[in-house]
PDB file of C-alpha atoms in Angstrom:
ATOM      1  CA  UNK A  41     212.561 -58.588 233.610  1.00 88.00           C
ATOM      2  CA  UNK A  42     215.370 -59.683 231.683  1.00 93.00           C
ATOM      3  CA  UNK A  43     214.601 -59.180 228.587  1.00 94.00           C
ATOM      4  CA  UNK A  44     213.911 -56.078 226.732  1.00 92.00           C
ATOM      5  CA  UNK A  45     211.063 -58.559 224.941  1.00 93.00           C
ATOM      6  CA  UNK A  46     210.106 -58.898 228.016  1.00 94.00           C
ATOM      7  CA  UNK A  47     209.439 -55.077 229.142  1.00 93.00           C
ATOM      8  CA  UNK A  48     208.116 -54.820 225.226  1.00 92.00           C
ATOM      9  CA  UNK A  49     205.134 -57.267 226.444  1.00 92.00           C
ATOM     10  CA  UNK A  50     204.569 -55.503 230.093  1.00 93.00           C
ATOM     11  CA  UNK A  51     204.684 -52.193 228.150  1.00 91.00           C
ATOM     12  CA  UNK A  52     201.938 -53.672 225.225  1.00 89.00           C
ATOM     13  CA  UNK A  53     199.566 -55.063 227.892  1.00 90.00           C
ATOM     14  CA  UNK A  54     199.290 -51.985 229.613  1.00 91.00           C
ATOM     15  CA  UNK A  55     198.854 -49.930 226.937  1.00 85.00           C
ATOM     16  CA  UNK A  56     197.251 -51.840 224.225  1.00 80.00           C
ATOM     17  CA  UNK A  57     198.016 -53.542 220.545  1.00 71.00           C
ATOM     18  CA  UNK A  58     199.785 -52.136 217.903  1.00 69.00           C
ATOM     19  CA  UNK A  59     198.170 -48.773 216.464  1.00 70.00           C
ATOM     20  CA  UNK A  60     199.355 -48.873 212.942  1.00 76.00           C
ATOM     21  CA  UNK A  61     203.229 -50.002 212.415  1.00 81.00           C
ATOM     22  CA  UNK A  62     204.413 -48.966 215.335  1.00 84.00           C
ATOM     23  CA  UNK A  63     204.533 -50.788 218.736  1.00 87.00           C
ATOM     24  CA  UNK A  64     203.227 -49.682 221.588  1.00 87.00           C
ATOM     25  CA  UNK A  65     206.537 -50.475 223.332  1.00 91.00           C
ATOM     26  CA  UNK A  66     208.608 -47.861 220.667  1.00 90.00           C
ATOM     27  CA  UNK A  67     207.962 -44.518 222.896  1.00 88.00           C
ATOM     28  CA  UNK A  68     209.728 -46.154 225.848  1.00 91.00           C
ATOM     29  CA  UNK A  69     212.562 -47.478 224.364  1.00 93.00           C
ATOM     30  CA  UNK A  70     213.035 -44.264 222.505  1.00 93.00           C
ATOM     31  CA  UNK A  71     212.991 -42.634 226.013  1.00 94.00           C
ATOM     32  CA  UNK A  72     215.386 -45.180 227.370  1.00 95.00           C
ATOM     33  CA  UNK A  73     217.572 -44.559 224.792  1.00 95.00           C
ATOM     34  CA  UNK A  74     217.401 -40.640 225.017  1.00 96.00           C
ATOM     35  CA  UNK A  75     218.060 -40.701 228.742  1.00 97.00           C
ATOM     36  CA  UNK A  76     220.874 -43.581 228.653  1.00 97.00           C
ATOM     37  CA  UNK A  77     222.916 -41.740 226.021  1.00 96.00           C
ATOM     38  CA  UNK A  78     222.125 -38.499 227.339  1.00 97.00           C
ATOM     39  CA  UNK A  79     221.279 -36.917 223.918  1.00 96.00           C
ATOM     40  CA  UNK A  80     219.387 -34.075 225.279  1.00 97.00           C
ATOM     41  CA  UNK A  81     221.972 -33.135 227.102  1.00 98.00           C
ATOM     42  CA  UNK A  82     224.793 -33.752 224.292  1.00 97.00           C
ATOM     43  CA  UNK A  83     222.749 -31.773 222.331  1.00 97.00           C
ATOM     44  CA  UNK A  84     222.567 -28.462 224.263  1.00 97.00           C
ATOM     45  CA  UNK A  85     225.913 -28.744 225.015  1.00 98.00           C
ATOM     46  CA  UNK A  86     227.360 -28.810 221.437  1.00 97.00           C
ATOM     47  CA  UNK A  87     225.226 -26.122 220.284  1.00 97.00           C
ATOM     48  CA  UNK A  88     227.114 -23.329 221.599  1.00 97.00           C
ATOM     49  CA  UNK A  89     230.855 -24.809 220.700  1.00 97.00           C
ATOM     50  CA  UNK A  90     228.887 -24.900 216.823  1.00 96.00           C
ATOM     51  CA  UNK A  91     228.160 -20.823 217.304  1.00 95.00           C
ATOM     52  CA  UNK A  92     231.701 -20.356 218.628  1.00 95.00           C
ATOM     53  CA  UNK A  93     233.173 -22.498 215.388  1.00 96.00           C
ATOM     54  CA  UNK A  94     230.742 -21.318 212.759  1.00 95.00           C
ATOM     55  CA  UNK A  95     232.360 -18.513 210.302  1.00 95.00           C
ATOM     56  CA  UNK A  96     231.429 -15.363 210.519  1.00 92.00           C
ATOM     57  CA  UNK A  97     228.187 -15.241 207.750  1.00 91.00           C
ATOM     58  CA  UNK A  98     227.894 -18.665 207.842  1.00 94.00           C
ATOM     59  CA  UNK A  99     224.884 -20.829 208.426  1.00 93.00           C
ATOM     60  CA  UNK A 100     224.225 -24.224 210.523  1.00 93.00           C
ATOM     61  CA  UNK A 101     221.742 -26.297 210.124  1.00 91.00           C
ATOM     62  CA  UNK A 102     220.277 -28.708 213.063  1.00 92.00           C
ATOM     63  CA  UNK A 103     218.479 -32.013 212.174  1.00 90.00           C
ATOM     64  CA  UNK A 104     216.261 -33.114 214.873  1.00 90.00           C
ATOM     65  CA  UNK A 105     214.722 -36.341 214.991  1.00 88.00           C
ATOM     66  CA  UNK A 106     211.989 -35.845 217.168  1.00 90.00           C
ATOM     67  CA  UNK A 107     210.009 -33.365 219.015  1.00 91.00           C
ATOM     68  CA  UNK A 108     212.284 -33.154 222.348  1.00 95.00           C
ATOM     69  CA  UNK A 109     215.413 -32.155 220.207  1.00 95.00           C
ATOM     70  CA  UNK A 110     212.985 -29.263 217.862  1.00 92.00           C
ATOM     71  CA  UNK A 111     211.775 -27.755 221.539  1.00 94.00           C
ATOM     72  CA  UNK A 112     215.516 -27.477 222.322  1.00 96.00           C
ATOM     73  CA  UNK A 113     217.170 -26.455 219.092  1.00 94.00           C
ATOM     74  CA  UNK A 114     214.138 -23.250 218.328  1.00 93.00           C
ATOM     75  CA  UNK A 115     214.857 -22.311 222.129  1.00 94.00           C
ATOM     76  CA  UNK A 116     218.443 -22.293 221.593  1.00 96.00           C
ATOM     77  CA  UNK A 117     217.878 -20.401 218.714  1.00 94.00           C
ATOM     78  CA  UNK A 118     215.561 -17.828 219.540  1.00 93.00           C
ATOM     79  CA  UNK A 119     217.752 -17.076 222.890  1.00 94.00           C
ATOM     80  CA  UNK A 120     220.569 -16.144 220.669  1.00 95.00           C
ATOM     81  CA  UNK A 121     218.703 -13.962 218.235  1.00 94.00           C
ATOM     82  CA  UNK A 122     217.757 -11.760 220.550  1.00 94.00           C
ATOM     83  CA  UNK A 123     220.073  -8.981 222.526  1.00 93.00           C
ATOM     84  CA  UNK A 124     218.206  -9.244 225.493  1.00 93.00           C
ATOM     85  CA  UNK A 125     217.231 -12.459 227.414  1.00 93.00           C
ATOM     86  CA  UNK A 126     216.068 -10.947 230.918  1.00 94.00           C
ATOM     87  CA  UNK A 127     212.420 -11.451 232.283  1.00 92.00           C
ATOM     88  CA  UNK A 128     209.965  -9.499 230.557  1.00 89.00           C
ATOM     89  CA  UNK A 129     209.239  -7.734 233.209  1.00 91.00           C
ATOM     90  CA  UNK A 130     212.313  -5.885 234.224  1.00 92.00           C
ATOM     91  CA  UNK A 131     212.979  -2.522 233.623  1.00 92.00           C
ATOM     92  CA  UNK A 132     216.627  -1.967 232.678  1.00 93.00           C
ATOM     93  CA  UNK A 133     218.423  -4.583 230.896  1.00 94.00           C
ATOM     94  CA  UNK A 134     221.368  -6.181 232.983  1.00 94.00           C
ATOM     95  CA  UNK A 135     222.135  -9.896 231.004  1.00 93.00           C
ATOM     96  CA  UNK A 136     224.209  -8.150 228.232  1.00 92.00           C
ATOM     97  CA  UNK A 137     223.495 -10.484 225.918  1.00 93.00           C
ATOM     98  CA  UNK A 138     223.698  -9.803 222.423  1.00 93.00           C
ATOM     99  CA  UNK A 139     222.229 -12.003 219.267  1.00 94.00           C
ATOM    100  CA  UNK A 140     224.827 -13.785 218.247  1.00 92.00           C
ATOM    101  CA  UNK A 141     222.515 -15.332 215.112  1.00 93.00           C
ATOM    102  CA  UNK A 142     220.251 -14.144 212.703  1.00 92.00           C
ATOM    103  CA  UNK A 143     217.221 -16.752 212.008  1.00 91.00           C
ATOM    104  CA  UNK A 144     217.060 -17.299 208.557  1.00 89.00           C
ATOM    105  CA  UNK A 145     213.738 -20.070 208.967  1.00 82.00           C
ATOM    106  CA  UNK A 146     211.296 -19.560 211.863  1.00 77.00           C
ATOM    107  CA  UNK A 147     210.066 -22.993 211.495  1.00 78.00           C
ATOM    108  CA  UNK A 148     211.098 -26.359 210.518  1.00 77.00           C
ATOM    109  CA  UNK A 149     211.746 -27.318 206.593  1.00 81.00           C
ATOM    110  CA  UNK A 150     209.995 -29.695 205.780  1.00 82.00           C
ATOM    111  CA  UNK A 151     210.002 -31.674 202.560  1.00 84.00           C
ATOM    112  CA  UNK A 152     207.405 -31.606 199.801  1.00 88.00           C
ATOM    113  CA  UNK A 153     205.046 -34.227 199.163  1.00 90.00           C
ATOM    114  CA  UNK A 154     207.026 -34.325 195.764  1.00 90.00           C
ATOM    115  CA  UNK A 155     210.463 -35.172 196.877  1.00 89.00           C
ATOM    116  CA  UNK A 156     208.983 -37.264 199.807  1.00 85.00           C
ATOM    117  CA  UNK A 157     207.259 -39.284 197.109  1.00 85.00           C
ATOM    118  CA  UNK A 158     210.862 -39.614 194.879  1.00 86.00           C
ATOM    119  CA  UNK A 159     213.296 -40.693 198.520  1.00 82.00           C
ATOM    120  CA  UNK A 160     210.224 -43.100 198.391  1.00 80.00           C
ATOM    121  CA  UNK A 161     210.456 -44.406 194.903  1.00 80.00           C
ATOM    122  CA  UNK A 162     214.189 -44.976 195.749  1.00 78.00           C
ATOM    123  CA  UNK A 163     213.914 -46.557 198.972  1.00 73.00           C
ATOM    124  CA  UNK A 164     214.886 -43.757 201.113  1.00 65.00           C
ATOM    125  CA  UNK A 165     212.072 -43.942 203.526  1.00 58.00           C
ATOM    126  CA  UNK A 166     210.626 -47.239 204.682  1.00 49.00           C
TER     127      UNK A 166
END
């Protein structure tokens, strides 16, 4: 192949036509990208240095863009609200860890179908 048109067309015959707007060739470029650019790995790595920079009391706030980058940010999270990370089932505690954050949201905020409708209405969202 030398095209990514090309691997779009190998990738849309295996898989099928179009389901809805998007192309059956949009999951694999989105993993191409991902793994080229290393974003996974980008992201787990700035997390911490964000902890060690945040003010005391203050709050951060992750947007993730898709699934792959939630899993990682709520893990991340959830480690470092606890003050214990060993295996469940060991006795005695010996990680020393201690929660360096206190969750605020256990889940995702999402936007209304209000304000989703108005970003619409402006041209926010395609």
């Amino acid at each position: 192949m030398n095209s990514t048109l090309q691997l779009a067309e190998v990738i849309s015959r295996a898989i099928g036509s179009r389901r809805g707007k998007i192309h059956p060739a949009t999951r694999t470029f989105q993993a191409l990208r991902i793994a080229v650019n290393q974003e996974l790995q980008a992201l787990e790595a700035v997390l911490p240095i964000a902890l060690e920079i945040l003010a005391p009391g203050g709050r951060l706030a992750v947007i993730a863009f898709h699934s792959l980058e939630d899993r990682l940010v709520k893990q991340f999270f959830r480690r470092e609200s606890q003050d214990c990370i060993c295996p469940p089932g060991q006795p005695v505690c010996t990680c020393g860890h201690h929660a360096s954050v206190r969750l605020v949201n256990r889940h995702a905020v999402q936007p209304s179908e209000a304000e989703t409708g108005q970003n619409r209405e402006r041209g926010v969202l395609a």
